PDB file of C-alpha atoms in Angstrom:
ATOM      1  CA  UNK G  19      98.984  40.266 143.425  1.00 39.00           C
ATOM      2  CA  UNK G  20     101.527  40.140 140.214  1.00 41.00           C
ATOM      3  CA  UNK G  21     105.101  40.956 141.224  1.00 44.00           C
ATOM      4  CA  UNK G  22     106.054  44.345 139.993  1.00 40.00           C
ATOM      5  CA  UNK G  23     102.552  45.356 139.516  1.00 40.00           C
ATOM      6  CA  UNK G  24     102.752  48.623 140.408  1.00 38.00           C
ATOM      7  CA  UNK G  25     104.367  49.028 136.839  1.00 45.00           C
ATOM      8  CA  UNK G  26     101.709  47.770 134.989  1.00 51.00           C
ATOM      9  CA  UNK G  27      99.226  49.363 133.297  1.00 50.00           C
ATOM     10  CA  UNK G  28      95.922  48.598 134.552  1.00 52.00           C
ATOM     11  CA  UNK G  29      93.770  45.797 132.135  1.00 52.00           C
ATOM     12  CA  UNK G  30      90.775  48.557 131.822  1.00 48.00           C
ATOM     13  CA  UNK G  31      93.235  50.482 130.339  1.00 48.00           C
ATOM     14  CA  UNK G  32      93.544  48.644 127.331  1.00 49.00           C
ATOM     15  CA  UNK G  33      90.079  48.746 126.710  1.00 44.00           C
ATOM     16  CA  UNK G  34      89.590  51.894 124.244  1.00 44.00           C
ATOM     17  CA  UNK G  35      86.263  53.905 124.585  1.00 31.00           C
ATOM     18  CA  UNK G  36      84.010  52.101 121.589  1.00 33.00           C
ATOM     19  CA  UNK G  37      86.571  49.719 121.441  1.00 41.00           C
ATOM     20  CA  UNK G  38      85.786  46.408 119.182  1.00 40.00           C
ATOM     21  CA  UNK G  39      85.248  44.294 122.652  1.00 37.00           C
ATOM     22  CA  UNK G  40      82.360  45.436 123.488  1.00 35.00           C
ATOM     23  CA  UNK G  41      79.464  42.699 124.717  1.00 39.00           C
ATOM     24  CA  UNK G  42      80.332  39.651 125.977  1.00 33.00           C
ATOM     25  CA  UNK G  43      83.521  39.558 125.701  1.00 37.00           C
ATOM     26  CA  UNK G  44      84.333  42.249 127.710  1.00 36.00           C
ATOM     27  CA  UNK G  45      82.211  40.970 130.694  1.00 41.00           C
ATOM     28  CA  UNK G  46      83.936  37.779 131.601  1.00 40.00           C
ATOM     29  CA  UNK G  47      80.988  36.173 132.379  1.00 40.00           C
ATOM     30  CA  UNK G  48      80.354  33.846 134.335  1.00 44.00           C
ATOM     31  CA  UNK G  49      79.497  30.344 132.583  1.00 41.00           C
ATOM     32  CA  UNK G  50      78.390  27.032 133.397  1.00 37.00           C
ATOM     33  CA  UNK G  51      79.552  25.851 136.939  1.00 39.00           C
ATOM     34  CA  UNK G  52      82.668  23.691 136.921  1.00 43.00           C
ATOM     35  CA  UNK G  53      85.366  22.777 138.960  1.00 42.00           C
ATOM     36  CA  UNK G  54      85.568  20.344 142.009  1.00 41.00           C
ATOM     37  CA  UNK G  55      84.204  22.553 144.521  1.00 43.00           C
ATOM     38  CA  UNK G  56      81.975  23.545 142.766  1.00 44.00           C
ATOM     39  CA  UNK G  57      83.599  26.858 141.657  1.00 57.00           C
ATOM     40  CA  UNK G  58      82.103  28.652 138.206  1.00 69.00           C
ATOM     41  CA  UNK G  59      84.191  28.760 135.070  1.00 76.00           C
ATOM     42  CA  UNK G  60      84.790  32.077 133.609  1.00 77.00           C
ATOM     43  CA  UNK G  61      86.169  33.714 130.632  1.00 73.00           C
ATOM     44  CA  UNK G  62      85.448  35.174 127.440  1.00 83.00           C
ATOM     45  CA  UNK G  63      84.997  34.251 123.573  1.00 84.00           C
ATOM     46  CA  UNK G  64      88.836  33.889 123.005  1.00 93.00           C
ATOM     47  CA  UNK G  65      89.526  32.420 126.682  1.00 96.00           C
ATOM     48  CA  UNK G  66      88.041  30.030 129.315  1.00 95.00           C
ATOM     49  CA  UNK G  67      88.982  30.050 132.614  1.00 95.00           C
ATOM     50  CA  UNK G  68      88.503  26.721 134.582  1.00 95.00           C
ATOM     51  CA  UNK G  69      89.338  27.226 138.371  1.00 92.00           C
ATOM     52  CA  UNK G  70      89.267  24.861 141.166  1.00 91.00           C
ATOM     53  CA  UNK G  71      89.613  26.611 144.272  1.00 83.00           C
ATOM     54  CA  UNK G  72      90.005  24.285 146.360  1.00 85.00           C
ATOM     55  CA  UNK G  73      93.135  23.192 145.139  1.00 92.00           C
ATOM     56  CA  UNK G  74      94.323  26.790 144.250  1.00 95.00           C
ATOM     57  CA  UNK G  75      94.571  25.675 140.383  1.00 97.00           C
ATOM     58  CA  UNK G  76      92.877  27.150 137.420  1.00 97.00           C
ATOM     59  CA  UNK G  77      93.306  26.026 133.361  1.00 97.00           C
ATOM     60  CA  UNK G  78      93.099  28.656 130.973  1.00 97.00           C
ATOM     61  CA  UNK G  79      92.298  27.463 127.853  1.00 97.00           C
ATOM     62  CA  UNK G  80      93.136  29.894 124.554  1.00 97.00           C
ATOM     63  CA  UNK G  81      89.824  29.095 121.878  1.00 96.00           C
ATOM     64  CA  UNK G  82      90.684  32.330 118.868  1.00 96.00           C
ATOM     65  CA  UNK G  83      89.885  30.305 116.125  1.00 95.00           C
ATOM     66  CA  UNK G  84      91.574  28.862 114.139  1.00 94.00           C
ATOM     67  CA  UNK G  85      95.082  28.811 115.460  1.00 96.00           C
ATOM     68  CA  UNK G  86      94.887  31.094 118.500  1.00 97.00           C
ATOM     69  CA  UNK G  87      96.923  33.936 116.823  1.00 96.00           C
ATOM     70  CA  UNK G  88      97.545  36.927 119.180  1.00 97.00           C
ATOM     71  CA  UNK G  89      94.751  39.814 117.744  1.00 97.00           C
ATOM     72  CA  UNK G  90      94.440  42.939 119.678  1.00 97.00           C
ATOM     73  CA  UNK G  91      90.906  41.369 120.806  1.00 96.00           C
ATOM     74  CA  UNK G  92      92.762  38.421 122.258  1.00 97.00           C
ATOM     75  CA  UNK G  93      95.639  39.777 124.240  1.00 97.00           C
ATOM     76  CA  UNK G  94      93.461  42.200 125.886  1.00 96.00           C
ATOM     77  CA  UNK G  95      91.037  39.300 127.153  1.00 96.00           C
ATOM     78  CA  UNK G  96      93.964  37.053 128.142  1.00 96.00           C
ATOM     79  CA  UNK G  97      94.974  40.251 130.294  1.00 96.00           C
ATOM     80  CA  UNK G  98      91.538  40.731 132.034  1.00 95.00           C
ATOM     81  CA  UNK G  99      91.755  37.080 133.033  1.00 95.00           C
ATOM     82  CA  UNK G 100      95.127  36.718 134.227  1.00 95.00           C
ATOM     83  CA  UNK G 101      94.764  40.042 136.546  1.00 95.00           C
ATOM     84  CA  UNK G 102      90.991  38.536 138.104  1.00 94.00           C
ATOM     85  CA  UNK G 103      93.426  35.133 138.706  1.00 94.00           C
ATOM     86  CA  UNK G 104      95.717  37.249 140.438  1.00 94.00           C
ATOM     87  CA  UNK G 105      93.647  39.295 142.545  1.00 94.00           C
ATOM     88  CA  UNK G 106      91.764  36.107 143.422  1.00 92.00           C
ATOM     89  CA  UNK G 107      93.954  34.646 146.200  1.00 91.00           C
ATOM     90  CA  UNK G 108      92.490  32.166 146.280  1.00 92.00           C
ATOM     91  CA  UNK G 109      94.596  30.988 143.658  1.00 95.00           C
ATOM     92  CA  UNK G 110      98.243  29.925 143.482  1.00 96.00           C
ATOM     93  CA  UNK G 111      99.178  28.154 140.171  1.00 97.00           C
ATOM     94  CA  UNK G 112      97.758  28.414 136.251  1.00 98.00           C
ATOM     95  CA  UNK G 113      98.130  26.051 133.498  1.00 98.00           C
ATOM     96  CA  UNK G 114      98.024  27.490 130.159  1.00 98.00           C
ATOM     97  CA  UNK G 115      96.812  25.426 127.122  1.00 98.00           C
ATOM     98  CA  UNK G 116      94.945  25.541 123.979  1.00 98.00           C
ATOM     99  CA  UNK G 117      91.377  24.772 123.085  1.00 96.00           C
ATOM    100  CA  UNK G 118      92.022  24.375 119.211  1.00 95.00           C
ATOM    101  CA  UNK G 119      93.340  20.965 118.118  1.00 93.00           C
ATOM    102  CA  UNK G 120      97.050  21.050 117.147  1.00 96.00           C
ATOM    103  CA  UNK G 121      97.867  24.686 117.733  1.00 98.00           C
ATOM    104  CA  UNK G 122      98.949  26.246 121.140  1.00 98.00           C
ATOM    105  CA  UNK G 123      99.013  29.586 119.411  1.00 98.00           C
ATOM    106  CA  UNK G 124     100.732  30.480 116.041  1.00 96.00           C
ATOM    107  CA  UNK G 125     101.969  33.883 117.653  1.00 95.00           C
ATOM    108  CA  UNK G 126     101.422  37.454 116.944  1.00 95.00           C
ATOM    109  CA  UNK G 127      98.238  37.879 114.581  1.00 96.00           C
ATOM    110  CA  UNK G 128     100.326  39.712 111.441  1.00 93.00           C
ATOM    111  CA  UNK G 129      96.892  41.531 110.692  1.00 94.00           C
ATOM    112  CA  UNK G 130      97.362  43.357 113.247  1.00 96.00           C
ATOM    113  CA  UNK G 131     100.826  44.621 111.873  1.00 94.00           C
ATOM    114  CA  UNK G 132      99.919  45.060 108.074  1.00 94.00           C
ATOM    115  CA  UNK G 133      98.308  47.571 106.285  1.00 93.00           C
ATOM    116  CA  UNK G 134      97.411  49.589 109.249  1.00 95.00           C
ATOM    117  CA  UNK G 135      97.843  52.881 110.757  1.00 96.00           C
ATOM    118  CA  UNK G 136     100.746  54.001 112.996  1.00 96.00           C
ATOM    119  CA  UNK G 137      98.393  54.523 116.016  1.00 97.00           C
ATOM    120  CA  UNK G 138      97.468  50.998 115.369  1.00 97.00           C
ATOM    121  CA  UNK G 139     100.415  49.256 115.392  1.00 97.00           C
ATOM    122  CA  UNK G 140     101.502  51.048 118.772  1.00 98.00           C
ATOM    123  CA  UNK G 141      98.591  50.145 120.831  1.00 98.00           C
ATOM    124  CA  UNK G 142      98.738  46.665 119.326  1.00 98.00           C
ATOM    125  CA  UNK G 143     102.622  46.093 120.450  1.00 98.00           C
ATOM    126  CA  UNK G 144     101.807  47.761 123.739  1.00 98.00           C
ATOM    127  CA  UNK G 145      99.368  44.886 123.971  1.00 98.00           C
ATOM    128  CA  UNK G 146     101.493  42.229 123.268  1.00 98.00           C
ATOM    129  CA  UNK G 147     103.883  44.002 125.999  1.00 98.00           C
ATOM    130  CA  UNK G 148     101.592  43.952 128.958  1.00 98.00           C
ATOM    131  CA  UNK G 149     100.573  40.039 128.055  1.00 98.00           C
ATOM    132  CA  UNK G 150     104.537  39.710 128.131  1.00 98.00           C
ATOM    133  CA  UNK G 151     104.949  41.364 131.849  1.00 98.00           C
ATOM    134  CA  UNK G 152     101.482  40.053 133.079  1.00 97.00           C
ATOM    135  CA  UNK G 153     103.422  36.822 132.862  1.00 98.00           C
ATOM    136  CA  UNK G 154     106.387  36.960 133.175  1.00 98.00           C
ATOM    137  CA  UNK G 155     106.306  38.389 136.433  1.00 97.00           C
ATOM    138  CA  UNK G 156     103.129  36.495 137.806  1.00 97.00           C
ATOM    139  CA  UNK G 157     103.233  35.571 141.386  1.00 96.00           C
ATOM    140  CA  UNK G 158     101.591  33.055 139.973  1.00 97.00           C
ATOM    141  CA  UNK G 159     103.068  29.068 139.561  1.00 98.00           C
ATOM    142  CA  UNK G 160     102.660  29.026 135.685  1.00 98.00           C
ATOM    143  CA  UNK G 161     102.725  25.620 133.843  1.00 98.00           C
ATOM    144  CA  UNK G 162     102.620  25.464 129.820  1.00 98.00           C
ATOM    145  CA  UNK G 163     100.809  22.475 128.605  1.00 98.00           C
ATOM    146  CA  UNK G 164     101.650  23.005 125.019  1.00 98.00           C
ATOM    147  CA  UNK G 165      99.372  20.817 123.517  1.00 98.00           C
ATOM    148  CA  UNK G 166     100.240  21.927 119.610  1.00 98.00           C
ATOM    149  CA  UNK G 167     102.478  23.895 117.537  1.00 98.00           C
ATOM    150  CA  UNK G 168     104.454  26.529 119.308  1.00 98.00           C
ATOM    151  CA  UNK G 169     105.934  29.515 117.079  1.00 97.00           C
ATOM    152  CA  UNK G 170     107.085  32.992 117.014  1.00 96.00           C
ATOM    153  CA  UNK G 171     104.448  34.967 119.824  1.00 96.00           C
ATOM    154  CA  UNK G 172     103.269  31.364 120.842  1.00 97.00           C
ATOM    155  CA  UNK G 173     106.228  30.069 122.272  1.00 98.00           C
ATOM    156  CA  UNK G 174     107.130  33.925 123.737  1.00 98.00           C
ATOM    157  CA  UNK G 175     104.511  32.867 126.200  1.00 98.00           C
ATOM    158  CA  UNK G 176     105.322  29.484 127.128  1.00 98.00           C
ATOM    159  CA  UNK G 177     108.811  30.858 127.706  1.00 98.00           C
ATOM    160  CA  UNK G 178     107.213  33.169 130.841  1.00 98.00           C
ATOM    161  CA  UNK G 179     105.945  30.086 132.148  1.00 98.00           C
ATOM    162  CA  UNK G 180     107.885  28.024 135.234  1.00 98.00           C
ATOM    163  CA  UNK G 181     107.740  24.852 133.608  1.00 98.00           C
ATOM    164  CA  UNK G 182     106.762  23.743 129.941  1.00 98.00           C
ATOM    165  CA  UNK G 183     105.505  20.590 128.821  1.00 98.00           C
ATOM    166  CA  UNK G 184     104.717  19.647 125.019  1.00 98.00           C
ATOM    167  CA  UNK G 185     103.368  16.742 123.326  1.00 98.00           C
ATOM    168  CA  UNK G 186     105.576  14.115 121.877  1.00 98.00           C
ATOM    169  CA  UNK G 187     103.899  14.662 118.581  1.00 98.00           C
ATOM    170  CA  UNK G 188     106.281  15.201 115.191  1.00 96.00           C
ATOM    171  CA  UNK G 189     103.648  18.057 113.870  1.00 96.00           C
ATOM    172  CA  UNK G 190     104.472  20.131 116.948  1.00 98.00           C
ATOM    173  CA  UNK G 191     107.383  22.158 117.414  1.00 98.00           C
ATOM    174  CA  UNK G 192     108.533  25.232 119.491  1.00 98.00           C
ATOM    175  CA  UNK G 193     110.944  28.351 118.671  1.00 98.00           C
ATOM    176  CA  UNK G 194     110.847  31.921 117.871  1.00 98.00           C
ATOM    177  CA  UNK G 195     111.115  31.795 113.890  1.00 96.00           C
ATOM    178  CA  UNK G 196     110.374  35.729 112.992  1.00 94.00           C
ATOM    179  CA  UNK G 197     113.639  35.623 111.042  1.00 93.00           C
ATOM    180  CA  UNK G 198     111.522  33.456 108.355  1.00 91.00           C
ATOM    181  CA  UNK G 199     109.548  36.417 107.740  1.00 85.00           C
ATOM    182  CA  UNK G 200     111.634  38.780 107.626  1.00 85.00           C
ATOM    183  CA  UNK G 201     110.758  40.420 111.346  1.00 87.00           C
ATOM    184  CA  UNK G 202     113.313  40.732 113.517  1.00 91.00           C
ATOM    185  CA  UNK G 203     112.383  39.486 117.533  1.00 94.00           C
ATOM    186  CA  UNK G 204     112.806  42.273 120.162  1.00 96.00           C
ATOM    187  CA  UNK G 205     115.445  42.692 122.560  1.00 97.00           C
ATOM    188  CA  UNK G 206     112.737  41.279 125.262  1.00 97.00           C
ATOM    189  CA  UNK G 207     112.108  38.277 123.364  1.00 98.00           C
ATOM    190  CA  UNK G 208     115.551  37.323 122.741  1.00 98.00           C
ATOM    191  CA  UNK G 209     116.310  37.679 126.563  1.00 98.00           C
ATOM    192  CA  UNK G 210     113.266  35.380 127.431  1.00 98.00           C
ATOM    193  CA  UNK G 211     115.124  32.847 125.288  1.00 98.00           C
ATOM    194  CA  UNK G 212     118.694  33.589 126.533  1.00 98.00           C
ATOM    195  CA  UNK G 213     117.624  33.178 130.286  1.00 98.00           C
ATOM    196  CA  UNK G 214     116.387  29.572 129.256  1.00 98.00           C
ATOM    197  CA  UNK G 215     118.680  27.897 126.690  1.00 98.00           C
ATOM    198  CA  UNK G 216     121.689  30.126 126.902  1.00 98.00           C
ATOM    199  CA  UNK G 217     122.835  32.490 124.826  1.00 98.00           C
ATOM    200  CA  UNK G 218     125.008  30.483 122.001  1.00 98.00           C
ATOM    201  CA  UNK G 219     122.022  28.383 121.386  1.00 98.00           C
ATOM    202  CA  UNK G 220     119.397  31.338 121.205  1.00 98.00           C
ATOM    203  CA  UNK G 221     121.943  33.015 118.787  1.00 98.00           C
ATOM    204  CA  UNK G 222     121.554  30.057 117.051  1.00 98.00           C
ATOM    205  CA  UNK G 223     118.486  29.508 117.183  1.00 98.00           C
ATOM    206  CA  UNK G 224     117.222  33.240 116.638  1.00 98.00           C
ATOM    207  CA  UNK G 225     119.609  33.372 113.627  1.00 98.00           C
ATOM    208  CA  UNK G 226     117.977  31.022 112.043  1.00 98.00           C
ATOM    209  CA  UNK G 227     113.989  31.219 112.774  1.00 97.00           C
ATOM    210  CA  UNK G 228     115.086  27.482 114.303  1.00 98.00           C
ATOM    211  CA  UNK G 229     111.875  25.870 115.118  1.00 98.00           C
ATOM    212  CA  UNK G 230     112.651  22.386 117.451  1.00 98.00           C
ATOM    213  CA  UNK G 231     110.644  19.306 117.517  1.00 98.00           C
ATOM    214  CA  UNK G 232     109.647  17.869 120.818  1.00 98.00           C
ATOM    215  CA  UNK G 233     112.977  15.774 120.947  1.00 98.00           C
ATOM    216  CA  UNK G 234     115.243  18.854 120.113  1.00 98.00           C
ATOM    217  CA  UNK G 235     113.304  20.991 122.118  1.00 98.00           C
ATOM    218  CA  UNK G 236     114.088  18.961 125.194  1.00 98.00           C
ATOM    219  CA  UNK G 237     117.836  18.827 124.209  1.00 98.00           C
ATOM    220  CA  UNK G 238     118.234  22.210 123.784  1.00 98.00           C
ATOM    221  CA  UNK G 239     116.260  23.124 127.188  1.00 98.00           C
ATOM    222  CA  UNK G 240     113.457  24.983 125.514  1.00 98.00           C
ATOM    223  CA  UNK G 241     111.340  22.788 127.221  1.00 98.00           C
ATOM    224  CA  UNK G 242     111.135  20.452 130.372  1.00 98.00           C
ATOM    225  CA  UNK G 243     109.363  17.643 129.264  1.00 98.00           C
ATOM    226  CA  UNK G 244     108.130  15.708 126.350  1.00 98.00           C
ATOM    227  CA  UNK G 245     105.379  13.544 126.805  1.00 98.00           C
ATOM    228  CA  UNK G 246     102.271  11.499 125.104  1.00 98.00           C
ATOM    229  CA  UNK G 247      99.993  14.115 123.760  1.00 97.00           C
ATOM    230  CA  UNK G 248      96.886  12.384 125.724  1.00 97.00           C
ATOM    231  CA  UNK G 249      99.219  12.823 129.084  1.00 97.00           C
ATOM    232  CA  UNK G 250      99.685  16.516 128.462  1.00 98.00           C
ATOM    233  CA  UNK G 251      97.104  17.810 130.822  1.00 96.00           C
ATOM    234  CA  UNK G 252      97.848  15.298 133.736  1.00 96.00           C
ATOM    235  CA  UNK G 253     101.682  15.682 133.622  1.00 98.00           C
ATOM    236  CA  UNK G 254     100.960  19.590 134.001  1.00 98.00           C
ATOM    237  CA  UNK G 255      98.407  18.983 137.218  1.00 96.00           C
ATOM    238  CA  UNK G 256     101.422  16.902 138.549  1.00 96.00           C
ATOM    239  CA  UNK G 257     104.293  19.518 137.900  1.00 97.00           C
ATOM    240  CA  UNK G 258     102.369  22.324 138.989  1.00 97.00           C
ATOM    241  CA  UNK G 259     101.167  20.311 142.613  1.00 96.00           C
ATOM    242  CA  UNK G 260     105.657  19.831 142.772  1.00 97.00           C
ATOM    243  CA  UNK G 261     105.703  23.517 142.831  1.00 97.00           C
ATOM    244  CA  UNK G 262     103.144  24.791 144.887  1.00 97.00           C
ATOM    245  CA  UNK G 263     104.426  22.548 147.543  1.00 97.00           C
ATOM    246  CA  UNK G 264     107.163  25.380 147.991  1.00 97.00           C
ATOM    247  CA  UNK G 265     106.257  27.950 150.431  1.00 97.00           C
ATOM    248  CA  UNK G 266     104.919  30.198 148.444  1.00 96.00           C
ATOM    249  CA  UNK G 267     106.596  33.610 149.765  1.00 96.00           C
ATOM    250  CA  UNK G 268     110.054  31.929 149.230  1.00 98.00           C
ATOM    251  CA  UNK G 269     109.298  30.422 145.747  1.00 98.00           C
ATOM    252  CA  UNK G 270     107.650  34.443 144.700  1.00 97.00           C
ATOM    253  CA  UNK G 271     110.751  36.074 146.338  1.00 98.00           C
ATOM    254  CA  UNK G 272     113.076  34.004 144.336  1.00 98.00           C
ATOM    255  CA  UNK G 273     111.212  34.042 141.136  1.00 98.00           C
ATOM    256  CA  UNK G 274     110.916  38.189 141.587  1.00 98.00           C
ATOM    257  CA  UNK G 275     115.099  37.974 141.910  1.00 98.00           C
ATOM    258  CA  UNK G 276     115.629  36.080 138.993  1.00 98.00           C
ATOM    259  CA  UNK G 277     113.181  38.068 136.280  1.00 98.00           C
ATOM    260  CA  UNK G 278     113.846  41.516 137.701  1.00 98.00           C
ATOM    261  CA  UNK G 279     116.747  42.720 135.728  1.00 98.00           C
ATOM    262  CA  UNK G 280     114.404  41.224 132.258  1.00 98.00           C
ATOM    263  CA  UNK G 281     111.787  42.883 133.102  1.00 98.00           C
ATOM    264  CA  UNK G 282     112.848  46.224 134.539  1.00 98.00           C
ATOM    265  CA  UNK G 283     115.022  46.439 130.974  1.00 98.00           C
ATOM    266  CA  UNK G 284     111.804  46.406 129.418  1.00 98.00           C
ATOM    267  CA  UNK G 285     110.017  48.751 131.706  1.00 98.00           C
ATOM    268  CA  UNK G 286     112.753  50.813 131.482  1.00 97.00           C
ATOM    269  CA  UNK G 287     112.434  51.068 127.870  1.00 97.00           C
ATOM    270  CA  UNK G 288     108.913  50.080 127.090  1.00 98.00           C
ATOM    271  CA  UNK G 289     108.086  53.947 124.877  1.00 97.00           C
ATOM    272  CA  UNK G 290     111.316  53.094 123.244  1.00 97.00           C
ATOM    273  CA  UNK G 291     110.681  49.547 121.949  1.00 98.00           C
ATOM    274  CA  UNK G 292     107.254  50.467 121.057  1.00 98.00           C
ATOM    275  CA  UNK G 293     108.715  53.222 118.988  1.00 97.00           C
ATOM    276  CA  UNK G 294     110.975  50.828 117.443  1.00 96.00           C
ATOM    277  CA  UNK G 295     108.292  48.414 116.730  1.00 96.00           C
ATOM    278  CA  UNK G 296     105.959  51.060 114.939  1.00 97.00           C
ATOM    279  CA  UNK G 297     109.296  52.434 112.869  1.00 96.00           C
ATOM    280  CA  UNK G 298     110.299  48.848 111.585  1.00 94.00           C
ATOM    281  CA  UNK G 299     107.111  47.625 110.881  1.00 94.00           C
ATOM    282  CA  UNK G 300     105.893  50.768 108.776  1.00 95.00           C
ATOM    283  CA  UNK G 301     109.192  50.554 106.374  1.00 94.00           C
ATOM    284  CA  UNK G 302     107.601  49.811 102.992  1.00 94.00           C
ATOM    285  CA  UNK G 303     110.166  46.421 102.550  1.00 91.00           C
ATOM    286  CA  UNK G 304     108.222  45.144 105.864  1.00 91.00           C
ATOM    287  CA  UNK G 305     104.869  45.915 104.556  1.00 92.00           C
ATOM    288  CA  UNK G 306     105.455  43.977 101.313  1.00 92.00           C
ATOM    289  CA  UNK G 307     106.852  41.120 103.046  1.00 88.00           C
ATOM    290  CA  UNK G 308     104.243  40.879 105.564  1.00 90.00           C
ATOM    291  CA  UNK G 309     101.290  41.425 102.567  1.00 91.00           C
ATOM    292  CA  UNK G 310     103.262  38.419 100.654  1.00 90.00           C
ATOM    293  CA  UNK G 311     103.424  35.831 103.224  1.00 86.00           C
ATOM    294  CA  UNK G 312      99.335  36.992 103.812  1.00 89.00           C
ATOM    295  CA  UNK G 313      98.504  35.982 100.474  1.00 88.00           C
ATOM    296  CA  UNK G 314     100.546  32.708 100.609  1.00 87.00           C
ATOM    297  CA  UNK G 315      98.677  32.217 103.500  1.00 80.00           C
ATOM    298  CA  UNK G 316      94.846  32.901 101.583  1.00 80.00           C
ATOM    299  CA  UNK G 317      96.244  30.562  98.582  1.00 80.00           C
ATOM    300  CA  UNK G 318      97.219  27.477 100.787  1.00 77.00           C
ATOM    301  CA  UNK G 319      93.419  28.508 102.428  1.00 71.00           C
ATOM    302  CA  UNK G 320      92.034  28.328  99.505  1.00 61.00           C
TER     303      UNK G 320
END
């Protein structure tokens, strides 16, 4: 069970009547069998759960072509998974990594935030909310093995995480850079960031849309480790065996202690920050920035 979970809003919940995740992906199926013990994967379209109960581990692997950017669709299937991990005791620590070569995810999907309807854009930000609280305040040992680029939304969620590891590759970096479109990042964000490099640097580093290289981001403390991309995986089965070997009530307790006062600020205010969101995302100056940097995006596609 999630710490906190009592303030959550259930993962059925997100899932509108005649919603667009309808079949499959809404089932979580079960797939082929993997998994030492013989346990079966699971997942959806956008996310593949492998677990291996019998060392309490599973690796959820993000696969929303092509850069794992966070769509309504997708945050609402990461959801579904992470609560049947943590109803499953069976469990006691996640990794969380990417399927798609070079990208971890490339953060909030801006689709979702231009050219829609008011309505929209609230149920997509409370969305991106509950992924936010689903992890940060998972009983859950959570390791990010960022095998790829790491921006904006992307590195929001390797932030939750108890331990981050990224690929000593010169292509990937890590930082929240909505500054360099013209968004600014939520109170909750910036407090993710603060708690973990300190707050001069994440002034800094918010300021500017700073986006930090593997050696940087080890500097700065963004992340814990930098090592050879094709050690990614192992190094994260390694850290996350160091912290399950904590009892697990005491290492919960403690990790409940430190995120409360984050998290309760956004409980606390969560119908506040969504109005916010919908307000500053609907200004016409917003729009036009966000419909810009779309088309740059279709021209360097095509």
């Amino acid at each position: 069970m999630a710490l906190a979970a009592a303030r959550r809003v259930p993962a059925c919940i997100l899932l509108r009547a005649g919603a667009r995740l309808q079949g499959a992906a809404l089932g979580l199926a079960e797939q082929a069998a993997g998994g030492r013990d013989g346990a079966r994967r699971f997942g959806s379209q956008r996310v593949l759960v492998e677990p291996d109960a019998s060392a309490g581990v599973a690796v959820m692997r993000f696969n929303n072509p092509p850069v794992n950017t966070l769509s309504l669709e997708f945050l609402t299937e990461l959801v579904i998974s992470l609560e049947k991990l943590e109803n499953d005791k069976s469990f006691r620590g996640l990794i969380i990594t990417s399927d798609r070569p070079g990208v971890f995810s490339a953060g909030l999907d801006l689709r979702e935030m231009c050219g829609r309807s008011p309505a929209h854009y609230a149920e997509y930000w409370k969305a991106v909310q509950e992924l936010w609280l689903r992890l940060y305040q998972s009983s859950l040992v959570l390791v990010a093995a960022i095998n790829g680029a790491c921006p904006a939304g992307g590195c929001l969620m390797a932030l939750t995480s108890d331990h981050r590891i990224l690929a000593d590759n010169p292509k990937y970096s890590i930082g929240l850079n909505e500054t360099l479109l013209g968004i600014v990042a939520p109170f909750w964000f910036k407090d993710t960031l603060v708690n973990t490099i300190g707050h001069r640097a994440a002034e800094r580093a918010l300021q500017l849309g700073l986006l930090f290289p593997p050696a940087q981001a080890l500097q700065v403390g963004i992340v814990d480790q930098v090592v050879p991309e094709e050690r990614v995986q192992s190094v994260a089965l390694s850290a996350i065996a160091q912290w399950m070997a904590i009892p697990d009530h005491a290492r919960q307790l403690t990790k409940a202690m430190m995120r409360k006062a984050t998290a309760s600020r956004l409980i606390t205010h969560r119908d506040e920050d969504v109005q916010n969101f919908v307000s500053f995302i609907s200004r016409d100056s917003i729009q036009k920035s966000l419909q810009l940097y779309l088309e740059r995006l279709k021209q360097k596609k095509g």
